[in-house]
């Protein structure tokens, strides 16, 4: 007797009708009593030699159709826990080798360097010799980085390498990499020049220090070049960013007054017409957006400590929310007492999004639709953009 895998659980296991969890199973596979897994139509050969040892991917064994279904089902399951349903649009899926940022771990062992992601559920580094998710510009730096770090790292000392593809090339930030003496500084400079690095910086606990930056580091968003701070946040892929921006513009339509809350570098604010207010807690990001777009009213503001109150929100016809994984409970509580007509909620955590969606619906908003976005291909990480509109009547807490 065999049981069929009917869905993929949140952490990537296949699940049967009886609730049995099976590692590395795809919908349509069959699990036999002896533990043998019979592959079905949605099972594919993982493209990378490091799967499943490397913790960077959990779902390389499922095809695109099953992966898109997984993205949608994660959101549906989160909504169901709060008695919510809505239209789930066709998920956007970023293609292989499209991720433009990565944080790698490095460790000197003998005369060489291990460089890659941590193994699944472990701090052990998988020495990356193949990768199907990162942009080619990042992958081209792996061997040069190994050679450089072999000179700079102390034995058995772990370092971190942040790589981000920006307008001028790759922005490289080393953490726990010391440049002691002229020889180390010359090695860093030679690496940066030979590889055409956009910017090279070191951070040993006191903040990033720029070592090489021939031209000011920028990132273009909606046709505007924004100064790129050290360790700045970008959406993982350019096409994923475009999908989220398109969804947000669809939601807010042609409104002439909008607030972008948790604005970052202005991913959404820069794409909006009319009067735009942007609130961001990160000082460097807020300053960068203010420099790049004087037309936007940028507010350096911690929305967890000081969310916009209803009287401030009432100035806007639309609000964009793009909070961290913990969600935006404090700001959502103020929104339900406001007169804001439309909300575009961008989330990287279906669970906290569903919690906040329940609050908005209870406060008089209608959840119209959700667009899933799979920027972290073959991972269990899910992003989304959701459309809310006033269902009619006065906001909760008003006298009207």
mmCIF file of N, CA and C in Angstrom, residues 54-131:
data_model
loop_
_atom_site.group_PDB
_atom_site.id
_atom_site.type_symbol
_atom_site.label_atom_id
_atom_site.label_comp_id
_atom_site.label_asym_id
_atom_site.label_seq_id
_atom_site.Cartn_x
_atom_site.Cartn_y
_atom_site.Cartn_z
ATOM 1 N N UNK A 54 23.176 21.806 1.427
ATOM 2 C CA UNK A 54 23.207 23.246 1.649
ATOM 3 C C UNK A 54 21.850 23.726 2.138
ATOM 4 N N UNK A 55 21.853 24.656 3.089
ATOM 5 C CA UNK A 55 20.602 25.165 3.634
ATOM 6 C C UNK A 55 19.977 26.285 2.833
ATOM 7 N N UNK A 56 20.586 26.661 1.717
ATOM 8 C CA UNK A 56 20.043 27.768 0.935
ATOM 9 C C UNK A 56 18.744 27.445 0.224
ATOM 10 N N UNK A 57 18.533 26.193 -0.140
ATOM 11 C CA UNK A 57 17.325 25.769 -0.856
ATOM 12 C C UNK A 57 16.689 24.587 -0.129
ATOM 13 N N UNK A 58 15.359 24.539 -0.187
ATOM 14 C CA UNK A 58 14.633 23.413 0.391
ATOM 15 C C UNK A 58 13.769 22.672 -0.634
ATOM 16 N N UNK A 59 13.567 23.267 -1.821
ATOM 17 C CA UNK A 59 12.560 22.721 -2.739
ATOM 18 C C UNK A 59 13.071 22.562 -4.171
ATOM 19 N N UNK A 60 14.338 22.256 -4.333
ATOM 20 C CA UNK A 60 14.850 22.037 -5.692
ATOM 21 C C UNK A 60 14.279 20.778 -6.332
ATOM 22 N N UNK A 61 13.641 19.924 -5.539
ATOM 23 C CA UNK A 61 13.119 18.660 -6.072
ATOM 24 C C UNK A 61 11.705 18.787 -6.633
ATOM 25 N N UNK A 62 11.106 19.998 -6.599
ATOM 26 C CA UNK A 62 9.752 20.171 -7.141
ATOM 27 C C UNK A 62 9.814 21.044 -8.385
ATOM 28 N N UNK A 63 8.921 20.770 -9.344
ATOM 29 C CA UNK A 63 8.919 21.564 -10.569
ATOM 30 C C UNK A 63 8.218 22.906 -10.348
ATOM 31 N N UNK A 64 8.248 23.752 -11.364
ATOM 32 C CA UNK A 64 7.724 25.109 -11.208
ATOM 33 C C UNK A 64 6.234 25.137 -10.891
ATOM 34 N N UNK A 65 5.470 24.254 -11.501
ATOM 35 C CA UNK A 65 4.027 24.231 -11.243
ATOM 36 C C UNK A 65 3.746 23.935 -9.774
ATOM 37 N N UNK A 66 4.447 22.956 -9.222
ATOM 38 C CA UNK A 66 4.249 22.608 -7.815
ATOM 39 C C UNK A 66 4.762 23.719 -6.907
ATOM 40 N N UNK A 67 5.836 24.388 -7.308
ATOM 41 C CA UNK A 67 6.373 25.463 -6.491
ATOM 42 C C UNK A 67 5.416 26.651 -6.447
ATOM 43 N N UNK A 68 4.831 26.983 -7.584
ATOM 44 C CA UNK A 68 3.840 28.064 -7.601
ATOM 45 C C UNK A 68 2.643 27.712 -6.723
ATOM 46 N N UNK A 69 2.197 26.475 -6.795
ATOM 47 C CA UNK A 69 1.090 26.047 -5.929
ATOM 48 C C UNK A 69 1.470 26.150 -4.452
ATOM 49 N N UNK A 70 2.726 25.831 -4.156
ATOM 50 C CA UNK A 70 3.201 25.932 -2.775
ATOM 51 C C UNK A 70 3.132 27.377 -2.283
ATOM 52 N N UNK A 71 3.590 28.327 -3.108
ATOM 53 C CA UNK A 71 3.557 29.731 -2.713
ATOM 54 C C UNK A 71 2.128 30.173 -2.392
ATOM 55 N N UNK A 72 1.190 29.803 -3.254
ATOM 56 C CA UNK A 72 -0.206 30.180 -3.032
ATOM 57 C C UNK A 72 -0.785 29.481 -1.807
ATOM 58 N N UNK A 73 -0.467 28.203 -1.631
ATOM 59 C CA UNK A 73 -1.055 27.458 -0.522
ATOM 60 C C UNK A 73 -0.536 27.939 0.829
ATOM 61 N N UNK A 74 0.741 28.385 0.889
ATOM 62 C CA UNK A 74 1.263 28.941 2.138
ATOM 63 C C UNK A 74 0.412 30.124 2.582
ATOM 64 N N UNK A 75 0.056 30.967 1.628
ATOM 65 C CA UNK A 75 -0.746 32.148 1.952
ATOM 66 C C UNK A 75 -2.167 31.753 2.318
ATOM 67 N N UNK A 76 -2.758 30.834 1.560
ATOM 68 C CA UNK A 76 -4.118 30.380 1.863
ATOM 69 C C UNK A 76 -4.203 29.756 3.252
ATOM 70 N N UNK A 77 -3.196 28.969 3.617
ATOM 71 C CA UNK A 77 -3.192 28.338 4.935
ATOM 72 C C UNK A 77 -3.100 29.372 6.050
ATOM 73 N N UNK A 78 -2.244 30.376 5.859
ATOM 74 C CA UNK A 78 -2.124 31.433 6.861
ATOM 75 C C UNK A 78 -3.432 32.201 7.009
ATOM 76 N N UNK A 79 -4.081 32.491 5.895
ATOM 77 C CA UNK A 79 -5.360 33.205 5.944
ATOM 78 C C UNK A 79 -6.428 32.366 6.640
ATOM 79 N N UNK A 80 -6.450 31.067 6.338
ATOM 80 C CA UNK A 80 -7.473 30.185 6.914
ATOM 81 C C UNK A 80 -7.396 30.153 8.428
ATOM 82 N N UNK A 81 -6.215 30.316 8.981
ATOM 83 C CA UNK A 81 -6.068 30.324 10.434
ATOM 84 C C UNK A 81 -6.743 31.532 11.069
ATOM 85 N N UNK A 82 -7.067 32.517 10.247
ATOM 86 C CA UNK A 82 -7.780 33.709 10.740
ATOM 87 C C UNK A 82 -9.144 33.860 10.053
ATOM 88 N N UNK A 83 -9.639 32.745 9.498
ATOM 89 C CA UNK A 83 -10.957 32.722 8.855
ATOM 90 C C UNK A 83 -11.072 33.749 7.731
ATOM 91 N N UNK A 84 -10.026 33.824 6.908
ATOM 92 C CA UNK A 84 -10.011 34.744 5.780
ATOM 93 C C UNK A 84 -9.826 33.973 4.477
ATOM 94 N N UNK A 85 -10.500 34.432 3.442
ATOM 95 C CA UNK A 85 -10.301 33.901 2.089
ATOM 96 C C UNK A 85 -10.278 35.082 1.130
ATOM 97 N N UNK A 86 -9.599 34.923 0.022
ATOM 98 C CA UNK A 86 -9.582 35.958 -1.001
ATOM 99 C C UNK A 86 -9.069 35.357 -2.294
ATOM 100 N N UNK A 87 -9.066 36.153 -3.345
ATOM 101 C CA UNK A 87 -8.544 35.722 -4.644
ATOM 102 C C UNK A 87 -7.021 35.722 -4.596
ATOM 103 N N UNK A 88 -6.405 34.589 -4.896
ATOM 104 C CA UNK A 88 -4.949 34.486 -4.979
ATOM 105 C C UNK A 88 -4.566 34.512 -6.452
ATOM 106 N N UNK A 89 -3.873 35.555 -6.859
ATOM 107 C CA UNK A 89 -3.480 35.688 -8.260
ATOM 108 C C UNK A 89 -2.328 34.730 -8.597
ATOM 109 N N UNK A 90 -2.085 34.582 -9.880
ATOM 110 C CA UNK A 90 -1.003 33.705 -10.342
ATOM 111 C C UNK A 90 0.325 34.160 -9.746
ATOM 112 N N UNK A 91 1.041 33.271 -9.053
ATOM 113 C CA UNK A 91 2.311 33.671 -8.432
ATOM 114 C C UNK A 91 3.370 34.049 -9.460
ATOM 115 N N UNK A 92 4.161 35.038 -9.109
ATOM 116 C CA UNK A 92 5.344 35.377 -9.901
ATOM 117 C C UNK A 92 6.520 34.583 -9.360
ATOM 118 N N UNK A 93 7.282 33.983 -10.236
ATOM 119 C CA UNK A 93 8.412 33.156 -9.841
ATOM 120 C C UNK A 93 9.684 33.676 -10.509
ATOM 121 N N UNK A 94 10.653 34.095 -9.709
ATOM 122 C CA UNK A 94 11.920 34.567 -10.266
ATOM 123 C C UNK A 94 12.676 33.410 -10.904
ATOM 124 N N UNK A 95 13.344 33.658 -12.036
ATOM 125 C CA UNK A 95 14.050 32.573 -12.729
ATOM 126 C C UNK A 95 15.334 32.198 -12.015
ATOM 127 N N UNK A 96 15.950 31.078 -12.401
ATOM 128 C CA UNK A 96 17.250 30.714 -11.817
ATOM 129 C C UNK A 96 18.284 31.807 -12.068
ATOM 130 N N UNK A 97 19.290 31.832 -11.195
ATOM 131 C CA UNK A 97 20.412 32.774 -11.311
ATOM 132 C C UNK A 97 19.958 34.222 -11.468
ATOM 133 N N UNK A 98 19.004 34.631 -10.624
ATOM 134 C CA UNK A 98 18.498 35.999 -10.680
ATOM 135 C C UNK A 98 18.658 36.752 -9.362
ATOM 136 N N UNK A 99 19.071 36.072 -8.292
ATOM 137 C CA UNK A 99 19.173 36.761 -7.005
ATOM 138 C C UNK A 99 20.406 37.660 -7.002
ATOM 139 N N UNK A 100 20.198 38.903 -6.618
ATOM 140 C CA UNK A 100 21.261 39.906 -6.725
ATOM 141 C C UNK A 100 21.940 40.229 -5.405
ATOM 142 N N UNK A 101 21.601 39.540 -4.354
ATOM 143 C CA UNK A 101 22.274 39.764 -3.067
ATOM 144 C C UNK A 101 22.413 38.435 -2.332
ATOM 145 N N UNK A 102 23.477 38.318 -1.552
ATOM 146 C CA UNK A 102 23.712 37.098 -0.787
ATOM 147 C C UNK A 102 24.649 37.408 0.362
ATOM 148 N N UNK A 103 24.491 36.670 1.454
ATOM 149 C CA UNK A 103 25.418 36.738 2.579
ATOM 150 C C UNK A 103 26.053 35.364 2.728
ATOM 151 N N UNK A 104 27.347 35.302 2.500
ATOM 152 C CA UNK A 104 28.092 34.045 2.532
ATOM 153 C C UNK A 104 28.953 33.972 3.788
ATOM 154 N N UNK A 105 29.260 32.759 4.185
ATOM 155 C CA UNK A 105 30.150 32.514 5.320
ATOM 156 C C UNK A 105 31.489 32.010 4.786
ATOM 157 N N UNK A 106 32.551 32.398 5.457
ATOM 158 C CA UNK A 106 33.896 32.000 5.022
ATOM 159 C C UNK A 106 34.693 31.499 6.223
ATOM 160 N N UNK A 107 35.498 30.459 5.998
ATOM 161 C CA UNK A 107 36.317 29.876 7.067
ATOM 162 C C UNK A 107 37.622 29.384 6.465
ATOM 163 N N UNK A 108 38.757 29.809 7.059
ATOM 164 C CA UNK A 108 40.048 29.338 6.578
ATOM 165 C C UNK A 108 40.343 27.969 7.164
ATOM 166 N N UNK A 109 40.630 27.018 6.288
ATOM 167 C CA UNK A 109 40.953 25.653 6.699
ATOM 168 C C UNK A 109 42.228 25.247 5.958
ATOM 169 N N UNK A 110 43.279 25.023 6.697
ATOM 170 C CA UNK A 110 44.543 24.720 6.047
ATOM 171 C C UNK A 110 45.008 25.905 5.228
ATOM 172 N N UNK A 111 45.351 25.656 3.979
ATOM 173 C CA UNK A 111 45.782 26.731 3.089
ATOM 174 C C UNK A 111 44.638 27.295 2.253
ATOM 175 N N UNK A 112 43.446 26.712 2.401
ATOM 176 C CA UNK A 112 42.315 27.156 1.600
ATOM 177 C C UNK A 112 41.220 27.785 2.438
ATOM 178 N N UNK A 113 40.131 28.130 1.759
ATOM 179 C CA UNK A 113 39.000 28.801 2.400
ATOM 180 C C UNK A 113 37.702 28.128 1.973
ATOM 181 N N UNK A 114 36.888 27.783 2.957
ATOM 182 C CA UNK A 114 35.523 27.351 2.675
ATOM 183 C C UNK A 114 34.662 28.592 2.512
ATOM 184 N N UNK A 115 33.878 28.649 1.458
ATOM 185 C CA UNK A 115 33.050 29.821 1.191
ATOM 186 C C UNK A 115 31.697 29.363 0.662
ATOM 187 N N UNK A 116 30.627 29.734 1.349
ATOM 188 C CA UNK A 116 29.297 29.332 0.891
ATOM 189 C C UNK A 116 28.249 29.601 1.948
ATOM 190 N N UNK A 117 27.129 28.901 1.831
ATOM 191 C CA UNK A 117 26.046 28.996 2.804
ATOM 192 C C UNK A 117 26.237 27.920 3.876
ATOM 193 N N UNK A 118 25.562 28.101 4.993
ATOM 194 C CA UNK A 118 25.581 27.065 6.022
ATOM 195 C C UNK A 118 24.798 25.843 5.569
ATOM 196 N N UNK A 119 25.217 24.683 6.044
ATOM 197 C CA UNK A 119 24.444 23.467 5.810
ATOM 198 C C UNK A 119 23.103 23.587 6.520
ATOM 199 N N UNK A 120 22.119 22.826 6.052
ATOM 200 C CA UNK A 120 20.783 22.870 6.646
ATOM 201 C C UNK A 120 20.852 22.543 8.131
ATOM 202 N N UNK A 121 20.239 23.407 8.954
ATOM 203 C CA UNK A 121 20.156 23.215 10.411
ATOM 204 C C UNK A 121 21.531 23.032 11.037
ATOM 205 N N UNK A 122 22.509 23.793 10.553
ATOM 206 C CA UNK A 122 23.875 23.633 11.037
ATOM 207 C C UNK A 122 24.646 24.929 10.808
ATOM 208 N N UNK A 123 25.734 25.081 11.554
ATOM 209 C CA UNK A 123 26.660 26.197 11.327
ATOM 210 C C UNK A 123 27.823 25.777 10.436
ATOM 211 N N UNK A 124 27.810 24.540 9.972
ATOM 212 C CA UNK A 124 28.873 24.052 9.094
ATOM 213 C C UNK A 124 28.721 24.679 7.712
ATOM 214 N N UNK A 125 29.827 25.159 7.168
ATOM 215 C CA UNK A 125 29.799 25.823 5.861
ATOM 216 C C UNK A 125 29.923 24.798 4.751
ATOM 217 N N UNK A 126 29.014 24.867 3.787
ATOM 218 C CA UNK A 126 29.102 24.044 2.582
ATOM 219 C C UNK A 126 29.909 24.835 1.551
ATOM 220 N N UNK A 127 31.059 24.319 1.182
ATOM 221 C CA UNK A 127 31.942 25.026 0.245
ATOM 222 C C UNK A 127 31.288 25.052 -1.134
ATOM 223 N N UNK A 128 30.829 26.208 -1.549
ATOM 224 C CA UNK A 128 29.976 26.327 -2.734
ATOM 225 C C UNK A 128 30.804 26.250 -4.015
ATOM 226 N N UNK A 129 30.573 25.185 -4.786
ATOM 227 C CA UNK A 129 31.230 25.001 -6.075
ATOM 228 C C UNK A 129 30.246 25.084 -7.231
ATOM 229 N N UNK A 130 28.996 25.261 -6.894
ATOM 230 C CA UNK A 130 27.936 25.323 -7.913
ATOM 231 C C UNK A 130 26.775 26.084 -7.283
ATOM 232 N N UNK A 131 26.066 26.880 -8.071
ATOM 233 C CA UNK A 131 24.929 27.624 -7.543
ATOM 234 C C UNK A 131 23.991 27.972 -8.690
#
